[in-house]
Structures are given as C-alpha cells and as structure tokens.
Short mmCIF file of C-alpha atoms and ligand atoms in Angstrom, two decimals:
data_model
loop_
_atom_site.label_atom_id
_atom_site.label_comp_id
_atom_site.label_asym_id
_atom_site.label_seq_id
_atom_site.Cartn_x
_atom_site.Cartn_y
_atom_site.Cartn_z
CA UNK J 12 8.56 33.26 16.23
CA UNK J 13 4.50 32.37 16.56
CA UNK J 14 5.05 28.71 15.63
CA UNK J 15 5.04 26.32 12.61
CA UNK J 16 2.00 25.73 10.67
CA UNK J 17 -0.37 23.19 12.55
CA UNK J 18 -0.32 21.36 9.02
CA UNK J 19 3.03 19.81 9.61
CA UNK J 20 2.16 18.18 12.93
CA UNK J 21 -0.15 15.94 10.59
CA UNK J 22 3.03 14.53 8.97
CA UNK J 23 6.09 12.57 9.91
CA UNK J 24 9.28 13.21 7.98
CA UNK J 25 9.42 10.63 5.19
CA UNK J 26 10.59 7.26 6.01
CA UNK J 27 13.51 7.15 3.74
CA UNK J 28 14.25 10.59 4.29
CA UNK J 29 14.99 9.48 7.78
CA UNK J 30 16.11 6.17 7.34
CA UNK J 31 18.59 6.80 4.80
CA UNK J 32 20.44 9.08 7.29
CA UNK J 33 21.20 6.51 9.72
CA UNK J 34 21.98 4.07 6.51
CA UNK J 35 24.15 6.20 5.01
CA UNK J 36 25.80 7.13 8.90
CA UNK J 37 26.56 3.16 8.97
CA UNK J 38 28.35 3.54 5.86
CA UNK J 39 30.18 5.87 6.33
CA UNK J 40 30.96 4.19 9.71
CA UNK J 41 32.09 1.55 7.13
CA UNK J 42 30.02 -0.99 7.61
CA UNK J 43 28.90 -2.76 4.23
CA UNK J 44 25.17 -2.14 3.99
CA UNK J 45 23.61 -3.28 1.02
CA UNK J 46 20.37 -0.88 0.04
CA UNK J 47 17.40 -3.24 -1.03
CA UNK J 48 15.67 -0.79 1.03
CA UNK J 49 14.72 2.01 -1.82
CA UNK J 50 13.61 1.98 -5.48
CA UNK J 51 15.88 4.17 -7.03
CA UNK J 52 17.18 2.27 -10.52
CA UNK J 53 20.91 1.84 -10.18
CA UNK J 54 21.31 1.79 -14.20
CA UNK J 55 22.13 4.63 -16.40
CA UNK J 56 19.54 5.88 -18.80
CA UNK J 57 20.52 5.08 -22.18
CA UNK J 58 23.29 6.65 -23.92
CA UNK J 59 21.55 8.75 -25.86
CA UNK J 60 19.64 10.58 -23.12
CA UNK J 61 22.71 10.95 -21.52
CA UNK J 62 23.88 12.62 -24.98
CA UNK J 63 20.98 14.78 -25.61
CA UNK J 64 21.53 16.32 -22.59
CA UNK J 65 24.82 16.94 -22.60
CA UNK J 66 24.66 18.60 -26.33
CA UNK J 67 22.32 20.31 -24.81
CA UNK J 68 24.27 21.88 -21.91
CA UNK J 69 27.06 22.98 -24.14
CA UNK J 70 24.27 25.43 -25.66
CA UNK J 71 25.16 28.90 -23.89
CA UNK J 72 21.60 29.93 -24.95
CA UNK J 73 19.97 26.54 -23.62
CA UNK J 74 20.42 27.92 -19.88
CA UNK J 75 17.34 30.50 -19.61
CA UNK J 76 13.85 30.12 -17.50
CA UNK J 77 11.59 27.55 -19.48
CA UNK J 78 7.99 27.24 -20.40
CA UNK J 79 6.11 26.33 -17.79
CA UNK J 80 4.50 23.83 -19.47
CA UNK J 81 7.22 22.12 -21.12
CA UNK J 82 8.49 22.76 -24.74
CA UNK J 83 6.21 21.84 -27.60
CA UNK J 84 8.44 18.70 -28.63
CA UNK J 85 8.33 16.97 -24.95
CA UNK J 86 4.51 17.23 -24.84
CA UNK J 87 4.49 15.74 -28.44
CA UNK J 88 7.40 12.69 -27.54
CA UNK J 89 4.52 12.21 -24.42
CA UNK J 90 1.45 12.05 -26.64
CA UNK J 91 3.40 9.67 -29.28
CA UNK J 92 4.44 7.54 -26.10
CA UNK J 93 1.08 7.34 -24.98
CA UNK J 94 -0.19 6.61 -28.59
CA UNK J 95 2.30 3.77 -29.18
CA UNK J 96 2.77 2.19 -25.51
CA UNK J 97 -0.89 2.44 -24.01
CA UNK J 98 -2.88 2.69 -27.44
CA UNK J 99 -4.28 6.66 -26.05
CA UNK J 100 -4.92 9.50 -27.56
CA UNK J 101 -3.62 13.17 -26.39
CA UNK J 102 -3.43 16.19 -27.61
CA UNK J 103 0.11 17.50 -26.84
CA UNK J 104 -0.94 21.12 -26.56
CA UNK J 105 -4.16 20.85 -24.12
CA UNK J 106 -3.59 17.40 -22.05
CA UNK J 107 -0.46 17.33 -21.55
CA UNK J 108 1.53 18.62 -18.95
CA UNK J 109 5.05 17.76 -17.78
CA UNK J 110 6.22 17.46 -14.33
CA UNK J 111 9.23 17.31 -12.20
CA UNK J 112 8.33 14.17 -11.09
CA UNK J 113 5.57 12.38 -10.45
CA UNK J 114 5.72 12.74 -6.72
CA UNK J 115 5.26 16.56 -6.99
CA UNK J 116 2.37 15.95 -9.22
CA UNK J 117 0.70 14.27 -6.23
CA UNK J 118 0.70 17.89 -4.38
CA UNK J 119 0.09 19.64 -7.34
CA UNK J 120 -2.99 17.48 -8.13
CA UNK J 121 -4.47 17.63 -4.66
CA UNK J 122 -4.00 21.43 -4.44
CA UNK J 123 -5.82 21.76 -7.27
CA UNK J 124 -8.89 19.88 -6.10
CA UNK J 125 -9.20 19.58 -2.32
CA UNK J 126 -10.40 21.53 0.34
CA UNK J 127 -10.05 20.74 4.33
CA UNK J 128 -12.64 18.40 4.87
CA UNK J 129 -12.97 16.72 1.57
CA UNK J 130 -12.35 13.20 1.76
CA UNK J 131 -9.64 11.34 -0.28
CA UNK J 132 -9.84 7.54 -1.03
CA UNK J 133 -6.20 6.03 -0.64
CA UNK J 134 -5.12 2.19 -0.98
CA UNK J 135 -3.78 0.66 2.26
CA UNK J 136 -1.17 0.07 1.76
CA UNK J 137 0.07 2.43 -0.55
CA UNK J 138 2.60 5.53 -1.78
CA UNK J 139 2.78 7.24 1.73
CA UNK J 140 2.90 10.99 -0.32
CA UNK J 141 -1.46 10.24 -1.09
CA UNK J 142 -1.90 10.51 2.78
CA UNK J 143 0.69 13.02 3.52
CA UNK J 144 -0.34 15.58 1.30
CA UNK J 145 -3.83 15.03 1.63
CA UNK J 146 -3.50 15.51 5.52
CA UNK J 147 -1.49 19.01 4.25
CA UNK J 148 -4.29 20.08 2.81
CA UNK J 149 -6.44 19.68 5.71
CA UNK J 150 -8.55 16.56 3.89
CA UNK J 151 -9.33 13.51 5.52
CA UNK J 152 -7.51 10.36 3.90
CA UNK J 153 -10.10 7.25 3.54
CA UNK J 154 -8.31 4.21 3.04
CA UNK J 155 -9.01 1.33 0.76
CA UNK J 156 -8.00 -2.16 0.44
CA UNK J 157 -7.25 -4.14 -2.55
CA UNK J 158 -7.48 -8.11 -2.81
CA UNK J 159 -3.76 -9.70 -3.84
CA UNK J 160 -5.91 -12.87 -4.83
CA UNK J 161 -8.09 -10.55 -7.61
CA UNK J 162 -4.70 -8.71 -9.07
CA UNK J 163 -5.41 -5.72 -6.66
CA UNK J 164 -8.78 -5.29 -6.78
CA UNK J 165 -10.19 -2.56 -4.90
CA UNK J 166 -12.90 -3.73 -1.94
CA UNK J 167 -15.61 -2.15 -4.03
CA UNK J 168 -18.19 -4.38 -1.88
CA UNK J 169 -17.43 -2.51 1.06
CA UNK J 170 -16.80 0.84 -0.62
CA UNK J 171 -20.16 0.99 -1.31
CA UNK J 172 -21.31 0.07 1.97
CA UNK J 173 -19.60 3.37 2.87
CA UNK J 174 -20.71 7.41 2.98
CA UNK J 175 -19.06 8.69 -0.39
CA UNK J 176 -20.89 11.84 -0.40
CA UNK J 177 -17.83 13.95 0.74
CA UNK J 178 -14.83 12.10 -1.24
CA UNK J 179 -13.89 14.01 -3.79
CA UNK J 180 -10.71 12.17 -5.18
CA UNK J 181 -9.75 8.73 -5.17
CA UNK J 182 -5.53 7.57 -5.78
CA UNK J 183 -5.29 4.69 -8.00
CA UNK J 184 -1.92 2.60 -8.77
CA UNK J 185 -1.18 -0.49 -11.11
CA UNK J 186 1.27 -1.91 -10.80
CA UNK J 187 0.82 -1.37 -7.44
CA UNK J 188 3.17 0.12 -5.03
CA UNK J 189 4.59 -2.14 -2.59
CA UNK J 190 2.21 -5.09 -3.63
CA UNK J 191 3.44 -5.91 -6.91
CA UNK J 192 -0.37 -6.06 -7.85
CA UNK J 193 -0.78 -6.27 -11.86
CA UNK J 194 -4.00 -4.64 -11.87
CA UNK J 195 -6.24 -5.43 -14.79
CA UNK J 196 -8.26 -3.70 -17.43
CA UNK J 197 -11.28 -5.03 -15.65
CA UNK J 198 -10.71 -3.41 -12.42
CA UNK J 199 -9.67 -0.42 -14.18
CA UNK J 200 -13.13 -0.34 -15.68
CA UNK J 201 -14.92 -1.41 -12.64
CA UNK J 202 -12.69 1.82 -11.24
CA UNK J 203 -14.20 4.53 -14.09
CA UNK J 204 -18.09 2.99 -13.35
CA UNK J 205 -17.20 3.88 -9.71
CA UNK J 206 -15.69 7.33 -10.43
CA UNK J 207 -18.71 7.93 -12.64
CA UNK J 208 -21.19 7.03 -10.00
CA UNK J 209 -19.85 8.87 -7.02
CA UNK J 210 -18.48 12.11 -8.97
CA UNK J 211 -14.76 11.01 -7.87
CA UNK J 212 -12.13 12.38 -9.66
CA UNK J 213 -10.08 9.23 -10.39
CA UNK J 214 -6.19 9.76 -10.36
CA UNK J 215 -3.69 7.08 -11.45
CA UNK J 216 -0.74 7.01 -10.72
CA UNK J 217 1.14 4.92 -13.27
CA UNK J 218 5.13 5.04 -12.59
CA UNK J 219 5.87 1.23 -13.00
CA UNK J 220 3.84 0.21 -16.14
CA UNK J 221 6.70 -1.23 -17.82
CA UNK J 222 8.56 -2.79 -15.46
CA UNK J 223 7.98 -6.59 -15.51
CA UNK J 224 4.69 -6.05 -16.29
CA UNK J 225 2.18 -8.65 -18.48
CA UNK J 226 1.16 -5.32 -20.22
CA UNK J 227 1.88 -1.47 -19.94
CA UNK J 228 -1.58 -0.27 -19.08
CA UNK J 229 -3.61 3.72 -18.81
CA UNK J 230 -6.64 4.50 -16.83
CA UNK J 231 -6.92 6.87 -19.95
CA UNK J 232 -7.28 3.57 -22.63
CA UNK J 233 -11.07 2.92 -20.95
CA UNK J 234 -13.85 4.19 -22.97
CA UNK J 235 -15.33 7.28 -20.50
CA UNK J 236 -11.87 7.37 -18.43
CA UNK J 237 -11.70 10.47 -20.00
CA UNK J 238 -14.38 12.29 -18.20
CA UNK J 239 -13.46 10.96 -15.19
CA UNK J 240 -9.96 10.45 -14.37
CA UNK J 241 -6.01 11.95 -15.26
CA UNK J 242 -2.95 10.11 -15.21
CA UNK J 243 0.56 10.26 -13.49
CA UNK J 244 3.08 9.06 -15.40
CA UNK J 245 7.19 9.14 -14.88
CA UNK J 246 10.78 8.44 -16.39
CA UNK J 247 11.99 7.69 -13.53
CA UNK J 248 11.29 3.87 -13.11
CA UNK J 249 10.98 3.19 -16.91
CA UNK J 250 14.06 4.65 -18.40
CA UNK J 251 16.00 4.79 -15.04
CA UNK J 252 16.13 8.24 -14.60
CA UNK J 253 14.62 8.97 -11.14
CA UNK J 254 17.51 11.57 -10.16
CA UNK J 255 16.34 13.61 -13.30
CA UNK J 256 13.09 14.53 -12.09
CA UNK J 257 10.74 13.73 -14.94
CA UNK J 258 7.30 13.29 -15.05
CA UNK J 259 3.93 14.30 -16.46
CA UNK J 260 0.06 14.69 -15.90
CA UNK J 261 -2.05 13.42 -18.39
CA UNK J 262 -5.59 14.04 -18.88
CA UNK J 263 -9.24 16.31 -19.05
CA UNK J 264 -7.98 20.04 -20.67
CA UNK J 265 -9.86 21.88 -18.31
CA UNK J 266 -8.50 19.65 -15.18
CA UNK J 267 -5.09 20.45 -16.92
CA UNK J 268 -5.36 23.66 -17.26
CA UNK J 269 -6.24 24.66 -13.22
CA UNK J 270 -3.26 22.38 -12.39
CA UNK J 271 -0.69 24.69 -14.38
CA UNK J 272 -2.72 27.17 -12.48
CA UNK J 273 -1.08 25.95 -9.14
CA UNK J 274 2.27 24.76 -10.65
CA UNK J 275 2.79 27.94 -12.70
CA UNK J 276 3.08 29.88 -9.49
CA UNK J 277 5.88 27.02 -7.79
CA UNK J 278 8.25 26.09 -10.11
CA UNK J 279 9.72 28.29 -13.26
CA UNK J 280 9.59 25.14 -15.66
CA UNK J 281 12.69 22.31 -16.44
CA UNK J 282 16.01 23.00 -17.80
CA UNK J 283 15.78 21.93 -20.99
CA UNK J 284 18.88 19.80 -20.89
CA UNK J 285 16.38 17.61 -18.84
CA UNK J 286 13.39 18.04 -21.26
CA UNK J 287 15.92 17.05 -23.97
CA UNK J 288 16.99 13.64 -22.52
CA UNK J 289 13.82 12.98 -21.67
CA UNK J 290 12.50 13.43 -25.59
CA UNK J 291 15.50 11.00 -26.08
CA UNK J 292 14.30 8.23 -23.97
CA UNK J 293 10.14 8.48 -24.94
CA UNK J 294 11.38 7.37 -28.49
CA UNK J 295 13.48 4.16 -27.07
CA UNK J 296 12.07 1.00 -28.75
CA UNK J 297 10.61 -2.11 -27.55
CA UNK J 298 14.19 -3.60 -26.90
CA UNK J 299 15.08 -0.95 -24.35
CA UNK J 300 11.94 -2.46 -21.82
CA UNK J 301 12.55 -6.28 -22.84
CA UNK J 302 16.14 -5.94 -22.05
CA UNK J 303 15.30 -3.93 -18.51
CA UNK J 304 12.38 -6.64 -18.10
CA UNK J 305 15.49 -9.96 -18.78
CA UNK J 306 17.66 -7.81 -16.08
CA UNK J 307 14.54 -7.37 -13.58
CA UNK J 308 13.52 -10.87 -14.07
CA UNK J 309 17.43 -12.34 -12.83
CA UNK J 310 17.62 -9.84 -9.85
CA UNK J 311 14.28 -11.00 -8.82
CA UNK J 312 15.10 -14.99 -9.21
CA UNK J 313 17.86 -13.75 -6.81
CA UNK J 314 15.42 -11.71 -4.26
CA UNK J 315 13.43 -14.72 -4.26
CA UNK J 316 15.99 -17.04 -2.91
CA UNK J 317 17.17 -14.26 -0.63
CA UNK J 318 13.36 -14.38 0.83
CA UNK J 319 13.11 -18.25 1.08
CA UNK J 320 16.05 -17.80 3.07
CA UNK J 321 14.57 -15.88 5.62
CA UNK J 322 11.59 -17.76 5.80
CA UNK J 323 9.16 -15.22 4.02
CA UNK J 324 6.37 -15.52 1.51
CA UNK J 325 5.81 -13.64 -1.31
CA UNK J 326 3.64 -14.02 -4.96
CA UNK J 327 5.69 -14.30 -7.96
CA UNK J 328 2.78 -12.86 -9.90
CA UNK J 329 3.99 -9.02 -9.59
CA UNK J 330 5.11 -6.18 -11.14
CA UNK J 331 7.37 -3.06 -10.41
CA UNK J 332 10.45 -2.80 -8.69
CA UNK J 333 10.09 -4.83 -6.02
CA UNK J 334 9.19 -8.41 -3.86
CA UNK J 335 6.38 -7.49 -1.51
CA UNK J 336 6.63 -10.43 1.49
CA UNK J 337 4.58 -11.74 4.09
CA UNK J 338 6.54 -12.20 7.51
CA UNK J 339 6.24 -15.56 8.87
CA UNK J 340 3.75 -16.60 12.07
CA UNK J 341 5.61 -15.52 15.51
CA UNK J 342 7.96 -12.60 13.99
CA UNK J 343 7.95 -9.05 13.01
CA UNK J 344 8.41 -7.48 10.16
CA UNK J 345 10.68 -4.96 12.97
CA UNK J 346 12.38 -7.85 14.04
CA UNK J 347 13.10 -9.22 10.54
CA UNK J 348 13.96 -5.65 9.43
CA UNK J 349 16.13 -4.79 12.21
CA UNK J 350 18.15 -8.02 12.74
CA UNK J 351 19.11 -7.59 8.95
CA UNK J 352 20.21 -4.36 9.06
CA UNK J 353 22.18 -4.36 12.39
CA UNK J 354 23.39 -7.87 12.57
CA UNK J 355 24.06 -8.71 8.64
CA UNK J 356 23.61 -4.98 6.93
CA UNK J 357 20.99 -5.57 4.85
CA UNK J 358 18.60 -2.89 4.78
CA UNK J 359 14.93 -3.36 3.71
CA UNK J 360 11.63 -1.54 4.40
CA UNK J 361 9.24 -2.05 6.73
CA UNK J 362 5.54 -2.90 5.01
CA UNK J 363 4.02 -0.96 7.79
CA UNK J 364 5.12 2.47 6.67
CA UNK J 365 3.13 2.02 3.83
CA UNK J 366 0.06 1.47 6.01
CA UNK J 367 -1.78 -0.92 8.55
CA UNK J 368 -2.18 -3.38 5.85
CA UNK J 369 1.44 -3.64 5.43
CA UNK J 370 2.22 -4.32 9.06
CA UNK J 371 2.95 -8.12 8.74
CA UNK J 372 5.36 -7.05 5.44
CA UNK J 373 8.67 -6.57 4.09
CA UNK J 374 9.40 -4.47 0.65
CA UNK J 375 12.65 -5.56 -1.17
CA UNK J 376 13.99 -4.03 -4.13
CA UNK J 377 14.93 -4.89 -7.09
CA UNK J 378 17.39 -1.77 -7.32
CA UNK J 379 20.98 -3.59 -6.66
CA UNK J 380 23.20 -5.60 -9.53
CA UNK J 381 23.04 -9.35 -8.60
CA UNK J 382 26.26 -9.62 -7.18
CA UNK J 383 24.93 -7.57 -4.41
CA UNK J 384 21.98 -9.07 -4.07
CA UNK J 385 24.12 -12.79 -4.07
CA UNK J 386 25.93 -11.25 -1.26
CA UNK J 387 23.00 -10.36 0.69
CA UNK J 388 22.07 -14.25 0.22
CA UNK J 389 25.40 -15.06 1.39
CA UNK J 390 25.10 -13.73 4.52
CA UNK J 391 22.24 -15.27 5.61
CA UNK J 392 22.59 -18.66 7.29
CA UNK J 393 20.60 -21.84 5.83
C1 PLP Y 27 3.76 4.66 -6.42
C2 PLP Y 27 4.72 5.77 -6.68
N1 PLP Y 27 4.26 6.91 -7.17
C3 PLP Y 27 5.06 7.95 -7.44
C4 PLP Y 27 6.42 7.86 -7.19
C5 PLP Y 27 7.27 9.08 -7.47
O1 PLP Y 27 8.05 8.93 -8.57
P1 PLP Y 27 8.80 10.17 -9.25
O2 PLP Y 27 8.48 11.39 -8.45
O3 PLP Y 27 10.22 9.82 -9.23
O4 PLP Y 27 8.21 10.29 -10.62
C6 PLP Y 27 6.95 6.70 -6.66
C7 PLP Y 27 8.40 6.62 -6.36
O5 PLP Y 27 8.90 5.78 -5.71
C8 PLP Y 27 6.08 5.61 -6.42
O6 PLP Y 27 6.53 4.45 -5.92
#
C-alpha cells in the first residue's frame, strides 16, 4: 500500500463523529448521559410525511434508481416553498436541485468551483464541514468574523482591508450556526454588494430559517442575489427530519447545472419514498412552524436556567437550535465541558471546535424534551 491521500492529513475526524463514540460507550456503560451535545430534532416529522412514505414503500415499482435530479413534483413542492415562505421565485426545472442533505451540498458546491489555491471566506466560528472540505480540495480557508452586537454582521471593515483577489467563494449562514445570530436583510444586502464587488460566489447556507426565527429569510429574496449567490436549504431542522437526508441547492441555472455535473457522477438520486415525504412536509402550513417555534421557545426557557446555573452568559436574541454561551472569567469551556460530562453526564459541545472564536464557548441544544433538560438542571448544584 503507497499511502493515503495527503488530503486527509488536512482533516480531523468530525467532532461528533468522535465524540459520540465515547458518549454512546458511557451509555452503554449505563451511565445516564443526557445529549444537549448535538442538533439532531428528537420529534417525528408529521404524520403525513411519515404516511407518504410509507404508501410509498408498499409500491413494488417505487424501488428503482431515481432521477438524479429529483422528480418533477419535489422540485415544484421546493419552488412553491420558496414562493410562499421566503417570497422567491424559482423555476423548478432549471434552479432547482435536490440534495441528500445539505451537508453533502457543501462538497458538492465546492467541487464544483474550487481549485487548490483558491481562497474560501468562512465565518469563525462556524459549520466545521466549510473548512474541512475546502482544505480537501486543496483551497485555503480565510476566516471571517461576525459582530453578535450587529445580528452577525460580517467584519466587512476589515474584509476590505484584506487581499480578495484569490477568494473565489465566500460561506454565508443566518441563523447562524452556533451563534444564534438572526442575521438581517441588511447584512444580507451589504453581503450581495460585496459578492458583486469582489466576483465571490456567495453561498448560503440556510438550514435553520424557521426555527425561532423573527422571520424565515433567502439570500435569493435580494434584488441582484441572483447573479451572485445560491442557496442551501434542508428538511432536516425545519420539519425534523435530519435522519432522512433531505436537502436542496437553490439558485443561477448555469451554476446548477455544473453542480449536477459533479453529483450526477456520486450518488444515483433519492428513493422516492424519501422524495415523497419530503413533498408531504414542503406543503405543511403556518401552524406546523408556530407550534415547533411554542415547543423551541419552553426547551429554551429551560436551557436558560440550566446556563444561569452554571454561571454562563448567553443572548436571548437567537435563532436555531441552540444557546450559544460565553464561559465565565477564570474557567474553560474544557473544564466546564468535561466536569459535566464526567462528573454529572451532561454532554455539551465545546465552542472551540467550531473555531478560535468559539474558544471561550459552550453550544447547548435545544434537541431534548424538557423533562430531560429539567433533569440536567437538577443535577447541577445552586
Ligand atoms: C450550519 C449547518 N449547515 C448544514 C448542516 C447540515 O444539515 P443537513 O445535511 O442535515 O441538511 C448543519 C447540520 O447540523 C448545520 O448546522
């Protein structure tokens, strides 16, 4: 054997993949963790996804190879979600393409437009897969920071002070993953004037735009975003279907079109079981968010007391799936993170894994019934 590809040295395993080993080790050692570690929705989807999919099974002729770009029906459920949620037009035949999953769209999307050496602007902190698979490619990650005080703002001051001539993508995401940051459509504007000025291909990625949210918001709802910048978007936060793999790129036709280009020759397309369900949940109503939103909003009362209890701070201004908190003076978010887990079996994340700007942070989730989370409370000390 003449070795592994020199690509992989430039990435760790990822965190949870790791982490969730020795979790689930403890459990099955039976000690009681509670998870607030991950973001995986514990809720089923709604019962009519769960239907349409299982109607669909039964099929014997629903079990064949599927288009690769998703049947005509999903792309059209996509364009009327986007039409009725974010106020944007698509065309469901030419910018529109469905995913398994958002996070492979992050690979596919970077395949499609980087070479070694380009440069890639990524928030700090932020989604750990921008960095990894940029680094995969043999680009350079550049990292960005955003301003909690200005709803995530990018540092556009000092972005400009800086050589742009070799980025050639830049990964955007409100609600903002760990922060909580809303985002507005200001900065999202600011963010298209940027794009526009540097030749940066702008690429949101949009998974938790319902999810206690002041409004569900798309890069593609700014007059020029068009030209300029696609979209991410997922089922798995929003209708609580992240085991289902579900996802889509949204965006330019001709951008669209070299990404199936790359994706065409990795996956075979999505049983339709799953294309099904996911048709199902695009056309739930209003009620199905407010009612996720009233359950959100009582877990995160709960995560709140949970972090006054250990002394953290955190903004109650945020979105998404979970409390993003600043460690107290004279700890570490290690020590915080590993005293809960080993002495009361709590687990939750580190900030710094989602870069140097998270060092003096915890992430908690949202992602466990209040009971749990009371619990968790519980076995903290005043
Ligand atoms: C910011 C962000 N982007 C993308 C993803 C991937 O989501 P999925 O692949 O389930 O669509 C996640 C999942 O945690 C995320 O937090």
């Amino acid at each position: 054997m003449k070795g592994f590809s020199e690509k992989i040295e430039t990435v760790q395993e990822y965190y949870f993949s790791a982490k969730l080993r020795e979790v689930n080790q403890m459990i099955a050692d039976g000690k009681p963790v509670i998870n607030l570690g991950i973001g995986s929705p514990d809720l089923a989807p709604d019962p009519k996804v769960i239907e349409a999919l299982k109607n669909t099974a039964e099929n014997p002729r629903a079990h064949g190879y599927q288009s690769y770009q998703g049947i005509p029906e999903l792309r059209i459920a996509y364009a009327e979600f986007y039409a009725r949620e974010y106020g944007v037009s698509l065309q469901p035949d030419k910018e529109i393409l469905p995913l398994m999953g958002s996070k492979e769209g992050i690979m596919h999307v970077s395949m499609t437009f980087l070479n070694p050496g380009d440069e890639v602007l990524i928030p700090n902190p932020g989604y750990p897969t921008y960095a990894s698979v940029t680094n995969l490619l043999g680009a350079k990650p550049v990292y960005y920071t955003i301003d909690l005080n200005r709803k995530g703002r990018p540092d556009f001051e000092s972005l400009e002070q800086t050589d742009l001539s070799k980025v050639k993508l830049m990964w955007i995401n409100y609600p903002h993953m760990p922060t909580g940051a809303q985002g507005s459509e200001e900065i999202l504007k600011e963010l298209v004037d940027f794009a526009k000025k540097h030749d940066i291909v702008l690429i949101s990625d949009n998974p938790y735009s319902h999810i206690l949210t002041d409004a569900p918001r798309s890069i593609l709802s700014i007059s020029g975003a068009e030209e300029v910048a696609m979209e991410l978007n997922s089922l798995s936060k929003t209708f609580n279907m992240p085991g289902w793999r579900v996802g889509m790129l949204a965006g330019r036709a001709d951008w669209l079109q070299k990404v199936l280009k790359v994706k065409s020759n990795m996956d075979s397309g999505m049983f339709l079981g799953l294309q099904k369900g996911a048709i199902a949940a695009l056309g739930l109503g209003k009620t199905w968010f407010e009612d996720l939103d009233d359950l959100y909003k009582n877990r995160r009362k709960l995560v709140w007391k949970l972090a006054d209890k250990l002394g953290l701070k955190y903004e109650q201004d945020s979105a998404g799936l979970f409390v993003w908190c600043q460690v107290p003076e004279g700890k570490t978010a290690e020590e915080i993170v590993d005293n809960l887990l080993y002495e009361k079996n709590i687990f939750i994340t580190p900030g710094k894994i989602f870069g140097s700007e998270g060092n003096n942070y915890v992430r908690i989730s949202l992602c466990m019934p209040e009971f749990k989370i009371l619990e968790a409370i519980n076995r903290i000390k005043p």
